[in-house]
Short mmCIF file of N, CA and C in Angstrom, two decimals:
data_model
loop_
_atom_site.label_atom_id
_atom_site.label_comp_id
_atom_site.label_asym_id
_atom_site.label_seq_id
_atom_site.Cartn_x
_atom_site.Cartn_y
_atom_site.Cartn_z
N UNK A 1 0.82 -1.20 0.00
CA UNK A 1 0.00 0.00 0.00
C UNK A 1 0.86 1.26 0.00
N UNK A 2 2.02 1.20 0.63
CA UNK A 2 2.89 2.38 0.67
C UNK A 2 3.34 2.79 -0.73
N UNK A 3 3.64 1.80 -1.56
CA UNK A 3 4.03 2.10 -2.94
C UNK A 3 2.90 2.73 -3.72
N UNK A 4 1.67 2.28 -3.46
CA UNK A 4 0.51 2.86 -4.14
C UNK A 4 0.31 4.30 -3.71
N UNK A 5 0.55 4.59 -2.43
CA UNK A 5 0.45 5.97 -1.94
C UNK A 5 1.50 6.85 -2.60
N UNK A 6 2.68 6.29 -2.85
CA UNK A 6 3.75 7.03 -3.53
C UNK A 6 3.31 7.43 -4.94
N UNK A 7 2.61 6.55 -5.61
CA UNK A 7 2.09 6.86 -6.94
C UNK A 7 1.10 8.02 -6.87
N UNK A 8 0.19 7.97 -5.91
CA UNK A 8 -0.78 9.07 -5.75
C UNK A 8 -0.06 10.38 -5.47
N UNK A 9 1.00 10.33 -4.64
CA UNK A 9 1.79 11.53 -4.37
C UNK A 9 2.44 12.07 -5.64
N UNK A 10 2.92 11.17 -6.50
CA UNK A 10 3.57 11.60 -7.74
C UNK A 10 2.57 12.32 -8.65
N UNK A 11 1.34 11.83 -8.69
CA UNK A 11 0.31 12.48 -9.51
C UNK A 11 0.09 13.91 -9.01
N UNK A 12 -0.01 14.09 -7.70
CA UNK A 12 -0.21 15.43 -7.12
C UNK A 12 1.00 16.32 -7.40
N UNK A 13 2.20 15.79 -7.24
CA UNK A 13 3.43 16.58 -7.42
C UNK A 13 3.55 17.17 -8.81
N UNK A 14 3.00 16.49 -9.83
CA UNK A 14 3.12 17.03 -11.19
C UNK A 14 2.27 18.29 -11.36
N UNK A 15 1.22 18.41 -10.53
CA UNK A 15 0.30 19.57 -10.60
C UNK A 15 -0.29 19.77 -11.99
N UNK A 16 -0.47 18.65 -12.72
CA UNK A 16 -1.07 18.70 -14.05
C UNK A 16 -2.41 17.98 -14.03
N UNK A 17 -3.34 18.41 -14.89
CA UNK A 17 -4.60 17.68 -15.00
C UNK A 17 -4.31 16.23 -15.35
N UNK A 18 -5.18 15.34 -14.91
CA UNK A 18 -4.98 13.94 -15.26
C UNK A 18 -6.27 13.30 -15.74
N UNK A 19 -6.07 12.21 -16.46
CA UNK A 19 -7.15 11.39 -16.97
C UNK A 19 -7.04 10.05 -16.25
N UNK A 20 -8.17 9.39 -16.02
CA UNK A 20 -8.11 8.08 -15.37
C UNK A 20 -9.27 7.21 -15.82
N UNK A 21 -9.00 5.95 -15.98
CA UNK A 21 -10.08 4.97 -16.02
C UNK A 21 -9.78 4.03 -14.88
N UNK A 22 -10.81 3.82 -14.08
CA UNK A 22 -10.54 3.25 -12.77
C UNK A 22 -11.64 2.33 -12.27
N UNK A 23 -11.27 1.58 -11.24
CA UNK A 23 -12.17 0.68 -10.54
C UNK A 23 -12.46 1.26 -9.17
N UNK A 24 -13.72 1.29 -8.79
CA UNK A 24 -14.12 1.89 -7.52
C UNK A 24 -13.45 1.23 -6.31
N UNK A 25 -13.01 0.00 -6.44
CA UNK A 25 -12.40 -0.73 -5.32
C UNK A 25 -11.15 -0.03 -4.79
N UNK A 26 -10.54 0.87 -5.56
CA UNK A 26 -9.36 1.58 -5.07
C UNK A 26 -9.71 2.40 -3.82
N UNK A 27 -10.96 2.88 -3.74
CA UNK A 27 -11.40 3.61 -2.55
C UNK A 27 -11.38 2.72 -1.32
N UNK A 28 -11.77 1.46 -1.50
CA UNK A 28 -11.81 0.52 -0.36
C UNK A 28 -10.41 0.10 0.06
N UNK A 29 -9.55 -0.20 -0.92
CA UNK A 29 -8.20 -0.63 -0.61
C UNK A 29 -7.41 0.49 0.08
N UNK A 30 -7.52 1.69 -0.46
CA UNK A 30 -6.80 2.84 0.09
C UNK A 30 -7.78 3.77 0.80
N UNK A 31 -8.51 3.20 1.75
CA UNK A 31 -9.63 3.91 2.36
C UNK A 31 -9.26 5.22 3.04
N UNK A 32 -8.01 5.40 3.45
CA UNK A 32 -7.58 6.67 4.04
C UNK A 32 -6.77 7.49 3.04
N UNK A 33 -5.90 6.81 2.30
CA UNK A 33 -5.00 7.51 1.38
C UNK A 33 -5.74 8.10 0.19
N UNK A 34 -6.76 7.39 -0.33
CA UNK A 34 -7.42 7.90 -1.54
C UNK A 34 -8.25 9.15 -1.26
N UNK A 35 -9.04 9.21 -0.19
CA UNK A 35 -9.73 10.47 0.10
C UNK A 35 -8.76 11.63 0.32
N UNK A 36 -7.61 11.34 0.94
CA UNK A 36 -6.58 12.38 1.14
C UNK A 36 -6.05 12.84 -0.23
N UNK A 37 -5.84 11.89 -1.14
CA UNK A 37 -5.41 12.22 -2.50
C UNK A 37 -6.42 13.14 -3.18
N UNK A 38 -7.70 12.80 -3.07
CA UNK A 38 -8.75 13.62 -3.69
C UNK A 38 -8.74 15.01 -3.07
N UNK A 39 -8.63 15.12 -1.76
CA UNK A 39 -8.60 16.43 -1.10
C UNK A 39 -7.39 17.25 -1.54
N UNK A 40 -6.24 16.61 -1.65
CA UNK A 40 -5.03 17.32 -2.11
C UNK A 40 -5.19 17.77 -3.56
N UNK A 41 -5.83 16.94 -4.38
CA UNK A 41 -6.07 17.32 -5.78
C UNK A 41 -6.95 18.56 -5.84
N UNK A 42 -7.99 18.59 -5.01
CA UNK A 42 -8.90 19.74 -4.98
C UNK A 42 -8.17 20.98 -4.46
N UNK A 43 -7.40 20.84 -3.38
CA UNK A 43 -6.64 21.97 -2.82
C UNK A 43 -5.70 22.58 -3.87
N UNK A 44 -5.11 21.72 -4.70
CA UNK A 44 -4.18 22.19 -5.73
C UNK A 44 -4.88 22.53 -7.04
N UNK A 45 -6.21 22.43 -7.04
CA UNK A 45 -7.03 22.74 -8.21
C UNK A 45 -6.58 21.96 -9.45
N UNK A 46 -6.27 20.69 -9.23
CA UNK A 46 -5.86 19.81 -10.32
C UNK A 46 -7.11 19.19 -10.92
N UNK A 47 -7.35 19.50 -12.18
CA UNK A 47 -8.55 18.98 -12.85
C UNK A 47 -8.35 17.51 -13.23
N UNK A 48 -9.47 16.81 -13.28
CA UNK A 48 -9.40 15.41 -13.69
C UNK A 48 -10.64 15.04 -14.49
N UNK A 49 -10.44 14.09 -15.38
CA UNK A 49 -11.55 13.45 -16.09
C UNK A 49 -11.41 11.96 -15.81
N UNK A 50 -12.50 11.36 -15.35
CA UNK A 50 -12.44 9.98 -14.89
C UNK A 50 -13.57 9.17 -15.49
N UNK A 51 -13.24 7.96 -15.94
CA UNK A 51 -14.24 7.00 -16.41
C UNK A 51 -14.23 5.85 -15.42
N UNK A 52 -15.41 5.56 -14.84
CA UNK A 52 -15.54 4.48 -13.86
C UNK A 52 -16.87 3.78 -14.03
N UNK A 53 -16.99 2.63 -13.37
CA UNK A 53 -18.28 1.95 -13.37
C UNK A 53 -19.27 2.78 -12.55
N UNK A 54 -20.53 2.57 -12.82
CA UNK A 54 -21.57 3.34 -12.14
C UNK A 54 -21.91 2.66 -10.81
N UNK A 55 -21.69 3.39 -9.72
CA UNK A 55 -22.08 2.92 -8.39
C UNK A 55 -22.89 4.03 -7.74
N UNK A 56 -23.64 3.68 -6.74
CA UNK A 56 -24.43 4.68 -6.01
C UNK A 56 -23.52 5.76 -5.44
N UNK A 57 -22.38 5.34 -4.88
CA UNK A 57 -21.45 6.30 -4.28
C UNK A 57 -20.89 7.26 -5.33
N UNK A 58 -20.57 6.74 -6.50
CA UNK A 58 -20.00 7.59 -7.54
C UNK A 58 -21.04 8.53 -8.16
N UNK A 59 -22.27 8.07 -8.25
CA UNK A 59 -23.35 8.96 -8.72
C UNK A 59 -23.48 10.14 -7.77
N UNK A 60 -23.45 9.86 -6.47
CA UNK A 60 -23.53 10.93 -5.47
C UNK A 60 -22.31 11.85 -5.57
N UNK A 61 -21.15 11.25 -5.69
CA UNK A 61 -19.91 12.02 -5.78
C UNK A 61 -19.90 12.92 -7.02
N UNK A 62 -20.46 12.42 -8.11
CA UNK A 62 -20.44 13.19 -9.37
C UNK A 62 -21.24 14.48 -9.28
N UNK A 63 -22.13 14.57 -8.30
CA UNK A 63 -22.91 15.80 -8.12
C UNK A 63 -22.01 16.97 -7.70
N UNK A 64 -20.80 16.66 -7.22
CA UNK A 64 -19.85 17.69 -6.80
C UNK A 64 -18.74 17.88 -7.83
N UNK A 65 -18.92 17.33 -9.02
CA UNK A 65 -17.86 17.38 -10.03
C UNK A 65 -17.30 18.78 -10.25
N UNK A 66 -18.16 19.74 -10.46
CA UNK A 66 -17.69 21.08 -10.80
C UNK A 66 -16.85 21.68 -9.67
N UNK A 67 -17.36 21.63 -8.45
CA UNK A 67 -16.63 22.22 -7.33
C UNK A 67 -15.37 21.42 -6.96
N UNK A 68 -15.30 20.17 -7.40
CA UNK A 68 -14.14 19.34 -7.10
C UNK A 68 -13.21 19.18 -8.30
N UNK A 69 -13.35 20.07 -9.29
CA UNK A 69 -12.46 20.10 -10.46
C UNK A 69 -12.40 18.74 -11.17
N UNK A 70 -13.57 18.14 -11.36
CA UNK A 70 -13.61 16.80 -11.93
C UNK A 70 -14.76 16.69 -12.91
N UNK A 71 -14.57 15.86 -13.93
CA UNK A 71 -15.65 15.41 -14.80
C UNK A 71 -15.62 13.90 -14.74
N UNK A 72 -16.78 13.32 -14.52
CA UNK A 72 -16.85 11.87 -14.43
C UNK A 72 -17.85 11.33 -15.43
N UNK A 73 -17.51 10.21 -16.01
CA UNK A 73 -18.43 9.48 -16.87
C UNK A 73 -18.46 8.03 -16.41
N UNK A 74 -19.56 7.37 -16.76
CA UNK A 74 -19.72 5.99 -16.34
C UNK A 74 -19.52 5.05 -17.51
N UNK A 75 -18.65 4.10 -17.30
CA UNK A 75 -18.24 3.15 -18.32
C UNK A 75 -19.26 2.03 -18.49
N UNK A 76 -19.37 1.50 -19.71
CA UNK A 76 -20.23 0.34 -19.92
C UNK A 76 -19.60 -0.94 -19.37
N UNK A 77 -18.31 -0.88 -18.99
CA UNK A 77 -17.63 -2.04 -18.41
C UNK A 77 -16.99 -1.65 -17.08
N UNK A 78 -16.70 -2.65 -16.27
CA UNK A 78 -16.00 -2.43 -15.01
C UNK A 78 -14.53 -2.78 -15.22
N UNK A 79 -13.65 -1.86 -14.91
CA UNK A 79 -12.22 -2.09 -15.10
C UNK A 79 -11.67 -2.92 -13.94
N UNK A 80 -10.72 -3.77 -14.24
CA UNK A 80 -10.13 -4.63 -13.22
C UNK A 80 -8.93 -3.97 -12.54
N UNK A 81 -8.43 -2.88 -13.12
CA UNK A 81 -7.32 -2.13 -12.53
C UNK A 81 -7.54 -0.65 -12.83
N UNK A 82 -6.59 0.16 -12.43
CA UNK A 82 -6.70 1.61 -12.56
C UNK A 82 -5.54 2.15 -13.40
N UNK A 83 -5.86 3.11 -14.27
CA UNK A 83 -4.84 3.75 -15.08
C UNK A 83 -5.00 5.26 -14.92
N UNK A 84 -3.93 5.92 -14.51
CA UNK A 84 -3.89 7.38 -14.40
C UNK A 84 -2.92 7.89 -15.44
N UNK A 85 -3.32 8.90 -16.20
CA UNK A 85 -2.50 9.46 -17.26
C UNK A 85 -2.27 10.92 -16.91
N UNK A 86 -1.01 11.28 -16.71
CA UNK A 86 -0.69 12.65 -16.28
C UNK A 86 0.67 13.06 -16.84
N UNK A 87 0.68 14.24 -17.46
CA UNK A 87 1.91 14.68 -18.10
C UNK A 87 2.37 13.65 -19.11
N UNK A 88 3.64 13.29 -19.06
CA UNK A 88 4.16 12.26 -19.95
C UNK A 88 4.31 10.92 -19.22
N UNK A 89 3.48 10.73 -18.19
CA UNK A 89 3.53 9.52 -17.37
C UNK A 89 2.18 8.81 -17.36
N UNK A 90 2.25 7.53 -17.11
CA UNK A 90 1.05 6.78 -16.78
C UNK A 90 1.35 5.97 -15.53
N UNK A 91 0.36 5.84 -14.69
CA UNK A 91 0.47 4.99 -13.51
C UNK A 91 -0.58 3.91 -13.66
N UNK A 92 -0.15 2.69 -13.48
CA UNK A 92 -1.07 1.55 -13.53
C UNK A 92 -1.09 0.93 -12.14
N UNK A 93 -2.30 0.75 -11.61
CA UNK A 93 -2.45 0.22 -10.26
C UNK A 93 -3.40 -0.95 -10.28
N UNK A 94 -2.92 -2.09 -9.81
CA UNK A 94 -3.76 -3.28 -9.65
C UNK A 94 -4.16 -3.34 -8.19
N UNK A 95 -5.45 -3.48 -7.93
CA UNK A 95 -5.93 -3.41 -6.55
C UNK A 95 -6.64 -4.69 -6.11
N UNK A 96 -6.40 -5.80 -6.80
CA UNK A 96 -7.05 -7.04 -6.40
C UNK A 96 -6.46 -7.53 -5.07
N UNK A 97 -7.25 -8.31 -4.34
CA UNK A 97 -6.78 -8.84 -3.05
C UNK A 97 -5.55 -9.71 -3.22
N UNK A 98 -5.50 -10.44 -4.34
CA UNK A 98 -4.38 -11.35 -4.58
C UNK A 98 -3.06 -10.62 -4.80
N UNK A 99 -3.13 -9.47 -5.46
CA UNK A 99 -1.90 -8.74 -5.75
C UNK A 99 -2.18 -7.26 -5.90
N UNK A 100 -1.56 -6.49 -5.03
CA UNK A 100 -1.66 -5.04 -5.12
C UNK A 100 -0.30 -4.53 -5.59
N UNK A 101 -0.32 -3.93 -6.75
CA UNK A 101 0.94 -3.47 -7.34
C UNK A 101 0.67 -2.22 -8.17
N UNK A 102 1.66 -1.37 -8.22
CA UNK A 102 1.56 -0.18 -9.04
C UNK A 102 2.86 0.08 -9.75
N UNK A 103 2.76 0.73 -10.89
CA UNK A 103 3.94 1.05 -11.67
C UNK A 103 3.73 2.40 -12.35
N UNK A 104 4.79 3.18 -12.42
CA UNK A 104 4.76 4.45 -13.16
C UNK A 104 5.66 4.28 -14.37
N UNK A 105 5.14 4.64 -15.52
CA UNK A 105 5.94 4.62 -16.75
C UNK A 105 6.02 6.06 -17.24
N UNK A 106 7.25 6.53 -17.42
CA UNK A 106 7.45 7.87 -17.96
C UNK A 106 7.93 7.71 -19.39
N UNK A 107 7.01 7.92 -20.32
CA UNK A 107 7.31 7.77 -21.74
C UNK A 107 6.23 8.49 -22.52
N UNK A 108 6.61 9.49 -23.30
CA UNK A 108 5.63 10.30 -24.01
C UNK A 108 4.79 9.48 -24.98
N UNK A 109 5.39 8.56 -25.73
CA UNK A 109 4.63 7.76 -26.70
C UNK A 109 3.59 6.89 -26.00
N UNK A 110 3.98 6.26 -24.90
CA UNK A 110 3.03 5.43 -24.16
C UNK A 110 1.94 6.29 -23.55
N UNK A 111 2.32 7.43 -22.99
CA UNK A 111 1.34 8.35 -22.42
C UNK A 111 0.36 8.83 -23.49
N UNK A 112 0.88 9.21 -24.65
CA UNK A 112 0.01 9.66 -25.74
C UNK A 112 -0.95 8.56 -26.19
N UNK A 113 -0.46 7.32 -26.25
CA UNK A 113 -1.32 6.19 -26.63
C UNK A 113 -2.43 6.00 -25.60
N UNK A 114 -2.08 6.07 -24.32
CA UNK A 114 -3.08 5.91 -23.28
C UNK A 114 -4.10 7.06 -23.31
N UNK A 115 -3.67 8.25 -23.68
CA UNK A 115 -4.60 9.37 -23.83
C UNK A 115 -5.60 9.07 -24.94
N UNK A 116 -5.12 8.47 -26.03
CA UNK A 116 -6.02 8.10 -27.12
C UNK A 116 -7.04 7.05 -26.66
N UNK A 117 -6.57 6.05 -25.93
CA UNK A 117 -7.47 5.03 -25.38
C UNK A 117 -8.50 5.69 -24.46
N UNK A 118 -8.04 6.59 -23.61
CA UNK A 118 -8.96 7.28 -22.70
C UNK A 118 -10.03 8.04 -23.48
N UNK A 119 -9.65 8.76 -24.51
CA UNK A 119 -10.62 9.56 -25.28
C UNK A 119 -11.68 8.67 -25.92
N UNK A 120 -11.29 7.49 -26.38
CA UNK A 120 -12.28 6.54 -26.92
C UNK A 120 -13.23 6.11 -25.81
N UNK A 121 -12.69 5.76 -24.66
CA UNK A 121 -13.53 5.37 -23.52
C UNK A 121 -14.47 6.51 -23.12
N UNK A 122 -13.95 7.73 -23.12
CA UNK A 122 -14.74 8.90 -22.75
C UNK A 122 -15.96 9.05 -23.68
N UNK A 123 -15.72 8.87 -24.97
CA UNK A 123 -16.79 9.03 -25.95
C UNK A 123 -17.89 7.97 -25.82
N UNK A 124 -17.51 6.76 -25.44
CA UNK A 124 -18.53 5.70 -25.34
C UNK A 124 -19.16 5.59 -23.95
N UNK A 125 -18.66 6.38 -23.01
CA UNK A 125 -19.19 6.35 -21.64
C UNK A 125 -20.31 7.37 -21.48
N UNK A 126 -21.16 7.12 -20.50
CA UNK A 126 -22.32 7.98 -20.26
C UNK A 126 -21.96 9.12 -19.30
N UNK A 127 -22.41 10.35 -19.61
CA UNK A 127 -22.19 11.45 -18.68
C UNK A 127 -22.79 11.13 -17.31
N UNK A 128 -22.15 11.66 -16.27
CA UNK A 128 -22.62 11.38 -14.92
C UNK A 128 -23.94 12.06 -14.62
N UNK A 129 -24.20 13.17 -15.30
CA UNK A 129 -25.47 13.88 -15.10
C UNK A 129 -26.29 13.75 -16.37
N UNK A 130 -27.44 13.11 -16.25
CA UNK A 130 -28.31 12.93 -17.44
C UNK A 130 -29.22 14.12 -17.63
#
């Protein structure tokens, strides 16, 4: 879990908007660190666009999108891991009980490719507010 917290810290340190497609379970695994990450993101006014599965909690959370510098859409599929795209980096986080692991890749071509994947996901996902 400490390594996963380091990844979240790296995202904040860049102070750049980020894109993510994610699994809601990250909130449960990092039940203290993830809310702190969100609060730090808001304090630093770091914008985000996120694609996630639709849950009651996320529907409620999406009502604060504007004030929390976030846009959220709901995916037609549930992701098994999390991908954060920020600057020329991507962070991949696996949060399954069997194996919790994260990796940061700093590579412009890979980051650009993941941005393209994200934009496709964004287009096929449903806006959080109907």
